[in-house]
Amino acid sequence: MMAKFKLTRIAAKIAVIYATFGFLWILLSDKLLLFVIQDPETVNRLQTYKGWFYVVVTAILVYVLIDRQLRSQQNSNRRYQRLLRNITDCIYLADSQGNIIDANNATCKKLGYTKNEVLTKSLTDIDSKINLDEWVEFVKTAKTDQNFTLEAYHIRKDGSLFSVEVTACVFDENEHRYCLGVARDTSIRKKAQELLVQSEKMNSLGELAAGMAHEINNPLSAIMGASQNIYNRVFTDSAKNIQAAEECSISIEDVRSYLEKREIKRMLNSISEAGVRASIIVRSMLNFSRKEDKQLCICAVSDLLEETIELVSSDYNLSNEYDFKKIKITRLYEKDMPHICCIGNEIQQVFLNVLKNATEAMTDKAYAAGENPELKLQISSTSSTILIEIEDNGPGMTEEVRSKIFEPFYTLKDVGRGTGLGLSISYFIITDLHHGQMSVSSIPSVGTKFSIELPTVEGGECT
């Protein structure tokens, strides 16, 4: 409406100038000729050329006015085009049927299409959740030039999704209705929010874990100590055991035989094993919550990862379920990478947890003919960070599982196979102790990738 009014005002301006010049020409031209030329016959001869002169002058005047306006409009269009080209948000224009009729360069780049390809698409091609019939009805009844905002997931040419926040408005032009939308990529912002929430959750749960660990430790020590004393006072040939049996006129071998028949020895062993397992959990909880001043050293990430692979290969408990040596390992290491300042054994603990989880996950997948378990290890660097990516081709996980994978005590393993603390402690070691970042991405039935980013050494020394 504003553009139409502006054009009407420009046309009226030109018409007024033209009419004013014509009025003044008719009113003053004859008087001017008589004033300049006193001879009436000469004036009459010039009357023939006066009309032609008027046509030429008015044509030049109209040309100048229109040319000036067109140049101003072209300059304005160039400014708008430059603005649209340099905006990093996706901007697209759709008609009332949902067909995309224009888009900026950022839209093409984000979606992975050429400009011509984008112009053949409809809104349903870039957002599969849109119901076209409902959208057409909404556009038809929406108020003109009123903004609305919504969240959506746009689809790239390769099928991948990214989250966006769309601000759009509906407007009318030349008796047709259009929708102009600006889509801002929010995937990085959402990831940062996830990491922030995860970090806050870790801090609060770390304090809770410390309190629980201390409270559990005392009765646990008493239980383990008592079970060990019972075992020693029955199943060892100490002098006091033999003397006590003789005083009661009982053979110690008979006592042991009775207790073994009643499976007391097995029960004591179960108590001891459960106690050891509980103490490991308590120690893990304390490690999770404790911030100690430990010795930092300059390390090569590739060396730490290779040493961890050796540890996993020799893990007896893991080998009972799956032979790690049967897994294909692809190494993609950059050469001459910078070192990191870290607590070496803790970084190895992180690698160990990730590798063991990947190996155990791959045991649960039934591979097709010709497909084998594989780990892809990639290390790359920037000017200030090193990125370690550990990717498997296991069963992957759903978005719900992925969002909870770093939470303490969250596990999908059977009882006795995992505590649910390994990855949460790994996250704590990377983010809190080493000021890095740790994230995971996964596609069900395709695989999972853990990404670990650590700062490199500045000045060649640990600080």
Short mmCIF file of C-alpha atoms in Angstrom, two decimals:
data_model
loop_
_atom_site.label_atom_id
_atom_site.label_comp_id
_atom_site.label_asym_id
_atom_site.label_seq_id
_atom_site.Cartn_x
_atom_site.Cartn_y
_atom_site.Cartn_z
CA MET A 1 0.00 0.00 0.00
CA MET A 2 2.83 2.40 0.93
CA ALA A 3 4.71 1.64 -2.33
CA LYS A 4 1.56 2.25 -4.37
CA PHE A 5 0.93 5.55 -2.59
CA LYS A 6 4.53 6.62 -3.18
CA LEU A 7 4.28 5.93 -6.93
CA THR A 8 0.98 7.85 -7.13
CA ARG A 9 2.57 10.80 -5.35
CA ILE A 10 5.50 10.81 -7.78
CA ALA A 11 3.16 10.74 -10.80
CA ALA A 12 1.12 13.58 -9.32
CA LYS A 13 4.29 15.59 -8.73
CA ILE A 14 5.35 15.22 -12.38
CA ALA A 15 1.82 16.08 -13.58
CA VAL A 16 1.71 19.23 -11.41
CA ILE A 17 5.11 20.42 -12.67
CA TYR A 18 4.06 19.73 -16.28
CA ALA A 19 0.72 21.56 -15.85
CA THR A 20 2.36 24.52 -14.10
CA PHE A 21 4.94 24.90 -16.85
CA GLY A 22 2.20 24.66 -19.53
CA PHE A 23 0.05 27.27 -17.78
CA LEU A 24 2.94 29.69 -17.41
CA TRP A 25 3.97 29.09 -21.04
CA ILE A 26 0.49 29.88 -22.39
CA LEU A 27 0.11 32.88 -20.10
CA LEU A 28 3.50 34.48 -20.56
CA SER A 29 4.93 33.31 -23.90
CA ASP A 30 2.97 35.83 -26.06
CA LYS A 31 3.69 38.75 -23.72
CA LEU A 32 7.35 37.75 -23.59
CA LEU A 33 7.60 37.71 -27.40
CA LEU A 34 5.94 41.12 -27.74
CA PHE A 35 8.20 42.50 -25.06
CA VAL A 36 11.37 41.19 -26.70
CA ILE A 37 10.29 41.68 -30.35
CA GLN A 38 8.35 44.86 -31.18
CA ASP A 39 7.43 43.88 -34.75
CA PRO A 40 3.97 42.16 -34.83
CA GLU A 41 4.68 40.41 -38.18
CA THR A 42 7.83 38.81 -36.78
CA VAL A 43 5.89 37.69 -33.72
CA ASN A 44 3.25 36.05 -35.94
CA ARG A 45 5.95 34.13 -37.86
CA LEU A 46 7.47 32.89 -34.57
CA GLN A 47 4.09 31.62 -33.36
CA THR A 48 4.60 28.59 -35.67
CA TYR A 49 7.73 27.54 -33.80
CA LYS A 50 6.43 28.34 -30.33
CA GLY A 51 4.44 25.07 -30.15
CA TRP A 52 7.42 22.99 -31.24
CA PHE A 53 9.60 24.72 -28.68
CA TYR A 54 7.03 23.95 -25.99
CA VAL A 55 6.99 20.24 -26.98
CA VAL A 56 10.80 20.03 -26.85
CA VAL A 57 11.12 21.84 -23.53
CA THR A 58 8.35 19.86 -21.85
CA ALA A 59 9.77 16.58 -23.21
CA ILE A 60 13.17 17.45 -21.74
CA LEU A 61 11.55 18.46 -18.46
CA VAL A 62 9.53 15.24 -18.19
CA TYR A 63 12.62 13.20 -19.13
CA VAL A 64 14.72 14.85 -16.41
CA LEU A 65 12.06 14.34 -13.77
CA ILE A 66 11.45 10.68 -14.63
CA ASP A 67 15.17 9.95 -15.03
CA ARG A 68 15.92 11.46 -11.64
CA GLN A 69 13.20 9.36 -10.03
CA LEU A 70 14.33 6.17 -11.78
CA ARG A 71 17.93 6.73 -10.69
CA SER A 72 16.80 7.26 -7.11
CA GLN A 73 14.74 4.08 -7.29
CA GLN A 74 17.64 2.10 -8.80
CA ASN A 75 19.97 3.31 -6.05
CA SER A 76 17.42 2.30 -3.45
CA ASN A 77 17.01 -1.13 -5.10
CA ARG A 78 20.78 -1.62 -5.14
CA ARG A 79 20.95 -0.82 -1.43
CA TYR A 80 18.19 -3.30 -0.68
CA GLN A 81 19.81 -5.97 -2.87
CA ARG A 82 23.16 -5.45 -1.13
CA LEU A 83 21.40 -5.70 2.23
CA LEU A 84 19.64 -8.93 1.25
CA ARG A 85 22.83 -10.48 -0.15
CA ASN A 86 24.77 -9.87 3.05
CA ILE A 87 22.14 -10.91 5.59
CA THR A 88 23.03 -14.34 7.00
CA ASP A 89 19.42 -15.22 7.86
CA CYS A 90 17.28 -17.03 5.30
CA ILE A 91 14.75 -14.72 3.61
CA TYR A 92 12.16 -16.11 1.25
CA LEU A 93 9.00 -14.94 -0.44
CA ALA A 94 6.12 -17.35 -1.02
CA ASP A 95 2.82 -16.90 -2.81
CA SER A 96 -0.58 -17.72 -1.33
CA GLN A 97 -0.24 -21.36 -2.46
CA GLY A 98 3.05 -21.91 -0.65
CA ASN A 99 5.31 -21.76 -3.72
CA ILE A 100 8.65 -20.02 -3.17
CA ILE A 101 9.02 -17.23 -5.71
CA ASP A 102 12.13 -15.52 -4.36
CA ALA A 103 14.92 -16.12 -1.82
CA ASN A 104 18.22 -14.58 -0.81
CA ASN A 105 21.69 -16.13 -1.08
CA ALA A 106 21.71 -17.25 2.56
CA THR A 107 18.62 -19.40 1.93
CA CYS A 108 20.33 -21.18 -0.96
CA LYS A 109 23.51 -21.69 1.06
CA LYS A 110 21.72 -22.99 4.16
CA LEU A 111 19.49 -25.37 2.23
CA GLY A 112 22.21 -26.50 -0.18
CA TYR A 113 20.27 -25.60 -3.36
CA THR A 114 21.03 -23.29 -6.25
CA LYS A 115 18.81 -20.24 -6.71
CA ASN A 116 16.98 -21.88 -9.62
CA GLU A 117 16.38 -25.03 -7.55
CA VAL A 118 14.98 -23.03 -4.65
CA LEU A 119 12.50 -21.30 -6.94
CA THR A 120 11.05 -24.69 -7.93
CA LYS A 121 10.32 -25.63 -4.31
CA SER A 122 7.34 -25.09 -2.07
CA LEU A 123 7.25 -24.58 1.69
CA THR A 124 6.49 -28.28 2.19
CA ASP A 125 9.84 -29.12 0.55
CA ILE A 126 11.81 -27.18 3.17
CA ASP A 127 9.55 -27.92 6.16
CA SER A 128 7.86 -31.31 6.11
CA LYS A 129 5.69 -30.52 9.15
CA ILE A 130 3.73 -27.83 7.31
CA ASN A 131 0.19 -28.80 6.39
CA LEU A 132 -0.21 -26.97 3.08
CA ASP A 133 -4.01 -26.79 3.20
CA GLU A 134 -3.96 -25.29 6.69
CA TRP A 135 -1.20 -22.88 5.69
CA VAL A 136 -3.09 -21.66 2.61
CA GLU A 137 -6.18 -21.09 4.72
CA PHE A 138 -4.14 -19.23 7.35
CA VAL A 139 -2.55 -16.92 4.75
CA LYS A 140 -5.96 -16.23 3.24
CA THR A 141 -7.41 -15.04 6.56
CA ALA A 142 -4.31 -13.49 8.17
CA LYS A 143 -4.15 -9.77 8.86
CA THR A 144 -2.00 -7.77 6.46
CA ASP A 145 1.48 -6.70 7.61
CA GLN A 146 1.10 -8.33 11.03
CA ASN A 147 4.17 -10.30 12.16
CA PHE A 148 3.98 -13.81 13.59
CA THR A 149 6.77 -16.06 14.90
CA LEU A 150 7.09 -19.82 14.98
CA GLU A 151 9.74 -22.49 15.47
CA ALA A 152 10.37 -25.14 12.84
CA TYR A 153 12.92 -27.55 11.39
CA HIS A 154 14.08 -26.88 7.84
CA ILE A 155 15.29 -29.64 5.53
CA ARG A 156 18.56 -29.36 3.62
CA LYS A 157 19.07 -30.87 0.19
CA ASP A 158 20.94 -33.82 1.77
CA GLY A 159 17.97 -34.55 4.06
CA SER A 160 19.52 -33.24 7.29
CA LEU A 161 17.51 -30.95 9.57
CA PHE A 162 18.35 -27.73 11.38
CA SER A 163 16.19 -25.78 13.79
CA VAL A 164 15.01 -22.28 12.85
CA GLU A 165 12.97 -19.47 14.31
CA VAL A 166 10.76 -17.98 11.58
CA THR A 167 9.38 -14.45 11.68
CA ALA A 168 6.90 -13.84 8.85
CA CYS A 169 4.21 -11.48 7.67
CA VAL A 170 1.46 -11.58 5.04
CA PHE A 171 0.94 -8.68 2.63
CA ASP A 172 -1.03 -7.83 -0.49
CA GLU A 173 0.43 -6.53 -3.75
CA ASN A 174 -1.28 -6.11 -7.13
CA GLU A 175 -4.36 -7.93 -5.85
CA HIS A 176 -2.26 -10.98 -4.87
CA ARG A 177 -1.32 -12.17 -1.38
CA TYR A 178 2.23 -13.11 -0.40
CA CYS A 179 4.11 -14.27 2.68
CA LEU A 180 7.57 -12.92 3.50
CA GLY A 181 9.56 -15.04 5.97
CA VAL A 182 12.89 -14.59 7.77
CA ALA A 183 14.30 -17.84 9.19
CA ARG A 184 17.13 -17.67 11.72
CA ASP A 185 19.23 -20.80 12.33
CA THR A 186 18.90 -21.59 16.06
CA SER A 187 20.78 -24.90 16.11
CA ILE A 188 23.96 -23.38 17.58
CA ARG A 189 21.98 -21.42 20.16
CA LYS A 190 20.01 -24.52 21.19
CA LYS A 191 23.20 -26.53 21.48
CA ALA A 192 24.71 -23.83 23.70
CA GLN A 193 21.58 -23.84 25.85
CA GLU A 194 21.79 -27.62 26.16
CA LEU A 195 25.42 -27.39 27.25
CA LEU A 196 24.57 -24.66 29.77
CA VAL A 197 21.72 -26.69 31.25
CA GLN A 198 23.94 -29.78 31.31
CA SER A 199 26.73 -27.86 33.06
CA GLU A 200 24.38 -26.48 35.72
CA LYS A 201 22.90 -29.92 36.21
CA MET A 202 26.37 -31.40 36.65
CA ASN A 203 27.33 -28.82 39.27
CA SER A 204 24.21 -29.39 41.36
CA LEU A 205 24.37 -33.17 41.03
CA GLY A 206 28.07 -33.08 41.85
CA GLU A 207 27.32 -31.55 45.25
CA LEU A 208 24.55 -34.09 45.80
CA ALA A 209 26.86 -36.94 44.79
CA ALA A 210 29.54 -35.82 47.28
CA GLY A 211 27.06 -35.78 50.14
CA MET A 212 25.60 -39.18 49.20
CA ALA A 213 29.04 -40.72 48.80
CA HIS A 214 30.18 -39.66 52.26
CA GLU A 215 26.93 -40.85 53.86
CA ILE A 216 27.09 -44.24 52.10
CA ASN A 217 30.80 -44.77 52.72
CA ASN A 218 30.59 -45.30 56.50
CA PRO A 219 27.89 -48.02 56.61
CA LEU A 220 29.41 -49.61 53.52
CA SER A 221 32.79 -49.90 55.24
CA ALA A 222 31.10 -51.50 58.25
CA ILE A 223 29.28 -54.04 56.05
CA MET A 224 32.40 -55.00 54.12
CA GLY A 225 34.50 -55.18 57.30
CA ALA A 226 31.93 -57.37 59.07
CA SER A 227 31.57 -59.76 56.12
CA GLN A 228 35.34 -60.10 55.88
CA ASN A 229 35.60 -60.81 59.63
CA ILE A 230 32.89 -63.50 59.39
CA TYR A 231 34.77 -65.12 56.52
CA ASN A 232 38.08 -65.02 58.37
CA ARG A 233 36.58 -66.45 61.64
CA VAL A 234 35.09 -69.43 59.85
CA PHE A 235 37.10 -70.27 56.75
CA THR A 236 40.69 -69.65 57.93
CA ASP A 237 42.74 -72.02 60.12
CA SER A 238 43.77 -69.46 62.70
CA ALA A 239 44.61 -70.60 66.24
CA LYS A 240 41.69 -68.68 67.76
CA ASN A 241 39.22 -70.34 65.33
CA ILE A 242 40.45 -73.83 66.20
CA GLN A 243 40.49 -73.06 69.94
CA ALA A 244 36.93 -71.72 69.91
CA ALA A 245 35.71 -74.83 68.05
CA GLU A 246 37.42 -77.16 70.56
CA GLU A 247 35.91 -75.26 73.51
CA CYS A 248 32.47 -75.85 72.00
CA SER A 249 33.31 -79.51 71.29
CA ILE A 250 32.66 -78.87 67.59
CA SER A 251 34.87 -79.77 64.64
CA ILE A 252 35.66 -76.64 62.63
CA GLU A 253 35.49 -78.76 59.46
CA ASP A 254 31.91 -79.75 60.36
CA VAL A 255 31.01 -76.07 60.88
CA ARG A 256 32.46 -75.19 57.51
CA SER A 257 30.67 -78.14 55.84
CA TYR A 258 27.34 -77.05 57.34
CA LEU A 259 27.82 -73.42 56.27
CA GLU A 260 28.82 -74.42 52.77
CA LYS A 261 25.75 -76.67 52.44
CA ARG A 262 23.61 -73.75 53.53
CA GLU A 263 25.48 -71.60 50.94
CA ILE A 264 26.67 -69.18 53.63
CA LYS A 265 30.10 -68.99 52.00
CA ARG A 266 28.51 -68.04 48.67
CA MET A 267 26.42 -65.42 50.41
CA LEU A 268 29.49 -63.93 52.08
CA ASN A 269 31.23 -63.79 48.70
CA SER A 270 28.16 -62.07 47.22
CA ILE A 271 28.20 -59.52 50.06
CA SER A 272 31.89 -58.88 49.43
CA GLU A 273 31.42 -58.51 45.64
CA ALA A 274 28.44 -56.20 46.11
CA GLY A 275 30.45 -54.17 48.61
CA VAL A 276 33.34 -53.81 46.15
CA ARG A 277 30.93 -52.74 43.45
CA ALA A 278 29.28 -50.23 45.77
CA SER A 279 32.69 -48.84 46.77
CA ILE A 280 33.55 -48.34 43.10
CA ILE A 281 30.33 -46.37 42.67
CA VAL A 282 31.08 -44.29 45.75
CA ARG A 283 34.61 -43.60 44.52
CA SER A 284 33.22 -42.60 41.12
CA MET A 285 30.74 -40.26 42.80
CA LEU A 286 33.54 -38.64 44.77
CA ASN A 287 35.66 -38.28 41.63
CA PHE A 288 32.67 -36.74 39.91
CA SER A 289 32.20 -34.10 42.61
CA ARG A 290 35.77 -33.47 43.73
CA LYS A 291 37.91 -30.63 42.41
CA GLU A 292 41.46 -31.40 43.41
CA ASP A 293 44.74 -29.75 42.50
CA LYS A 294 46.24 -32.46 40.35
CA GLN A 295 49.45 -32.49 38.36
CA LEU A 296 49.06 -31.04 34.90
CA CYS A 297 51.38 -32.06 32.11
CA ILE A 298 51.85 -31.41 28.40
CA CYS A 299 50.59 -34.38 26.42
CA ALA A 300 50.06 -35.44 22.81
CA VAL A 301 46.41 -36.39 22.31
CA SER A 302 47.23 -39.08 19.75
CA ASP A 303 49.57 -40.80 22.25
CA LEU A 304 46.93 -40.77 24.98
CA LEU A 305 44.34 -42.20 22.60
CA GLU A 306 46.66 -44.96 21.35
CA GLU A 307 47.58 -45.95 24.93
CA THR A 308 43.88 -46.11 25.79
CA ILE A 309 43.23 -48.38 22.82
CA GLU A 310 45.86 -50.76 24.22
CA LEU A 311 44.10 -50.71 27.60
CA VAL A 312 40.71 -51.50 26.03
CA SER A 313 42.27 -54.31 23.98
CA SER A 314 43.52 -55.99 27.15
CA ASP A 315 40.35 -55.46 29.21
CA TYR A 316 39.45 -58.99 30.31
CA ASN A 317 35.83 -58.18 31.24
CA LEU A 318 35.23 -56.58 27.86
CA SER A 319 36.95 -59.42 25.99
CA ASN A 320 34.55 -61.91 27.59
CA GLU A 321 31.71 -60.27 25.66
CA TYR A 322 33.49 -59.08 22.53
CA ASP A 323 37.00 -59.22 21.15
CA PHE A 324 38.04 -55.60 20.70
CA LYS A 325 40.73 -56.69 18.24
CA LYS A 326 38.01 -57.73 15.78
CA ILE A 327 36.84 -54.14 15.46
CA LYS A 328 38.18 -52.25 12.45
CA ILE A 329 39.83 -49.01 13.58
CA THR A 330 40.30 -46.18 11.09
CA ARG A 331 42.70 -43.47 12.24
CA LEU A 332 42.55 -39.98 10.74
CA TYR A 333 45.17 -37.99 12.63
CA GLU A 334 46.57 -34.66 11.52
CA LYS A 335 50.35 -34.39 11.50
CA ASP A 336 52.32 -32.01 13.73
CA MET A 337 49.38 -31.24 15.98
CA PRO A 338 49.80 -28.97 19.01
CA HIS A 339 49.87 -30.51 22.49
CA ILE A 340 47.38 -30.02 25.32
CA CYS A 341 47.85 -29.24 28.99
CA CYS A 342 45.93 -31.90 30.90
CA ILE A 343 45.80 -34.55 33.58
CA GLY A 344 46.81 -37.43 31.34
CA ASN A 345 45.19 -40.33 33.19
CA GLU A 346 41.86 -38.48 33.41
CA ILE A 347 41.78 -37.78 29.68
CA GLN A 348 42.56 -41.46 29.16
CA GLN A 349 39.65 -42.29 31.48
CA VAL A 350 37.37 -40.26 29.20
CA PHE A 351 38.66 -42.07 26.10
CA LEU A 352 38.28 -45.40 27.90
CA ASN A 353 34.64 -44.73 28.82
CA VAL A 354 33.75 -43.64 25.27
CA LEU A 355 35.55 -46.58 23.63
CA LYS A 356 34.02 -49.14 26.00
CA ASN A 357 30.54 -47.72 25.48
CA ALA A 358 31.03 -47.80 21.71
CA THR A 359 32.30 -51.39 21.83
CA GLU A 360 29.47 -52.59 24.05
CA ALA A 361 26.92 -50.84 21.82
CA MET A 362 28.29 -52.53 18.72
CA THR A 363 27.82 -55.95 20.32
CA ASP A 364 24.08 -55.27 20.37
CA LYS A 365 23.81 -54.64 16.64
CA ALA A 366 23.15 -57.34 14.06
CA TYR A 367 25.34 -56.34 11.11
CA ALA A 368 24.33 -57.06 7.54
CA ALA A 369 26.43 -59.29 5.32
CA GLY A 370 29.67 -57.56 4.40
CA GLU A 371 29.34 -55.01 7.21
CA ASN A 372 31.60 -55.15 10.26
CA PRO A 373 31.96 -53.17 13.49
CA GLU A 374 34.15 -50.13 12.91
CA LEU A 375 35.55 -47.26 14.96
CA LYS A 376 36.64 -44.09 13.22
CA LEU A 377 39.08 -41.98 15.24
CA GLN A 378 39.73 -38.47 13.97
CA ILE A 379 41.95 -35.78 15.50
CA SER A 380 42.13 -32.29 14.01
CA SER A 381 43.23 -28.90 15.27
CA THR A 382 42.63 -25.18 14.96
CA SER A 383 44.76 -22.30 16.18
CA SER A 384 43.55 -22.75 19.77
CA THR A 385 41.81 -26.13 20.11
CA ILE A 386 42.10 -29.82 19.32
CA LEU A 387 39.02 -31.78 18.26
CA ILE A 388 38.84 -35.52 18.95
CA GLU A 389 35.99 -37.42 17.28
CA ILE A 390 35.23 -41.06 18.13
CA GLU A 391 32.60 -42.48 15.81
CA ASP A 392 31.13 -46.00 15.72
CA ASN A 393 28.76 -47.72 13.32
CA GLY A 394 26.70 -49.29 16.10
CA PRO A 395 22.93 -49.14 16.66
CA GLY A 396 22.94 -45.40 17.43
CA MET A 397 20.40 -43.86 19.77
CA THR A 398 17.22 -41.86 19.72
CA GLU A 399 17.10 -38.11 20.39
CA GLU A 400 15.56 -38.79 23.81
CA VAL A 401 18.45 -41.06 24.83
CA ARG A 402 21.05 -38.68 23.35
CA SER A 403 19.72 -35.76 25.40
CA LYS A 404 20.16 -37.75 28.65
CA ILE A 405 23.41 -39.56 27.87
CA PHE A 406 25.56 -37.38 30.17
CA GLU A 407 23.17 -37.48 33.13
CA PRO A 408 24.49 -39.33 36.22
CA PHE A 409 23.07 -42.83 36.75
CA TYR A 410 21.33 -42.83 33.36
CA THR A 411 21.99 -46.14 31.63
CA LEU A 412 20.25 -48.51 29.24
CA LYS A 413 22.49 -51.45 30.20
CA ASP A 414 21.25 -54.44 32.14
CA VAL A 415 21.66 -54.44 35.91
CA GLY A 416 25.26 -55.27 36.78
CA ARG A 417 26.72 -54.07 33.48
CA GLY A 418 26.99 -50.35 34.18
CA THR A 419 26.58 -47.68 36.85
CA GLY A 420 25.49 -44.84 34.55
CA LEU A 421 28.35 -42.66 35.82
CA GLY A 422 31.03 -43.21 33.16
CA LEU A 423 29.90 -40.62 30.63
CA SER A 424 28.73 -38.10 33.25
CA ILE A 425 32.18 -38.21 34.88
CA SER A 426 33.78 -37.92 31.43
CA TYR A 427 31.69 -34.83 30.73
CA PHE A 428 32.76 -33.36 34.09
CA ILE A 429 36.45 -34.07 33.40
CA ILE A 430 36.34 -32.40 29.96
CA THR A 431 34.15 -29.38 30.69
CA ASP A 432 34.95 -28.54 34.31
CA LEU A 433 38.51 -29.74 34.89
CA HIS A 434 39.92 -29.10 31.41
CA HIS A 435 37.69 -26.20 30.22
CA GLY A 436 36.77 -28.03 27.03
CA GLN A 437 33.56 -29.18 25.40
CA MET A 438 32.03 -32.62 24.96
CA SER A 439 29.01 -33.46 22.83
CA VAL A 440 27.40 -36.42 21.10
CA SER A 441 25.46 -36.84 17.87
CA SER A 442 23.73 -40.01 16.77
CA ILE A 443 21.52 -41.47 14.06
CA PRO A 444 19.50 -44.59 14.96
CA SER A 445 20.71 -47.71 13.10
CA VAL A 446 23.66 -45.75 11.66
CA GLY A 447 25.98 -44.94 14.54
CA THR A 448 27.13 -42.50 17.20
CA LYS A 449 29.87 -39.87 17.29
CA PHE A 450 31.40 -38.34 20.42
CA SER A 451 33.17 -35.00 19.91
CA ILE A 452 35.70 -33.74 22.46
CA GLU A 453 37.24 -30.28 22.12
CA LEU A 454 40.21 -29.28 24.30
CA PRO A 455 42.27 -26.07 24.42
CA THR A 456 45.87 -26.33 23.22
CA VAL A 457 48.97 -25.26 25.15
CA GLU A 458 49.74 -21.56 25.03
CA GLY A 459 53.41 -20.59 25.12
CA GLY A 460 54.58 -24.19 25.48
CA GLU A 461 53.87 -24.36 29.23
CA CYS A 462 51.01 -25.49 31.46
CA THR A 463 49.41 -22.66 33.41
#
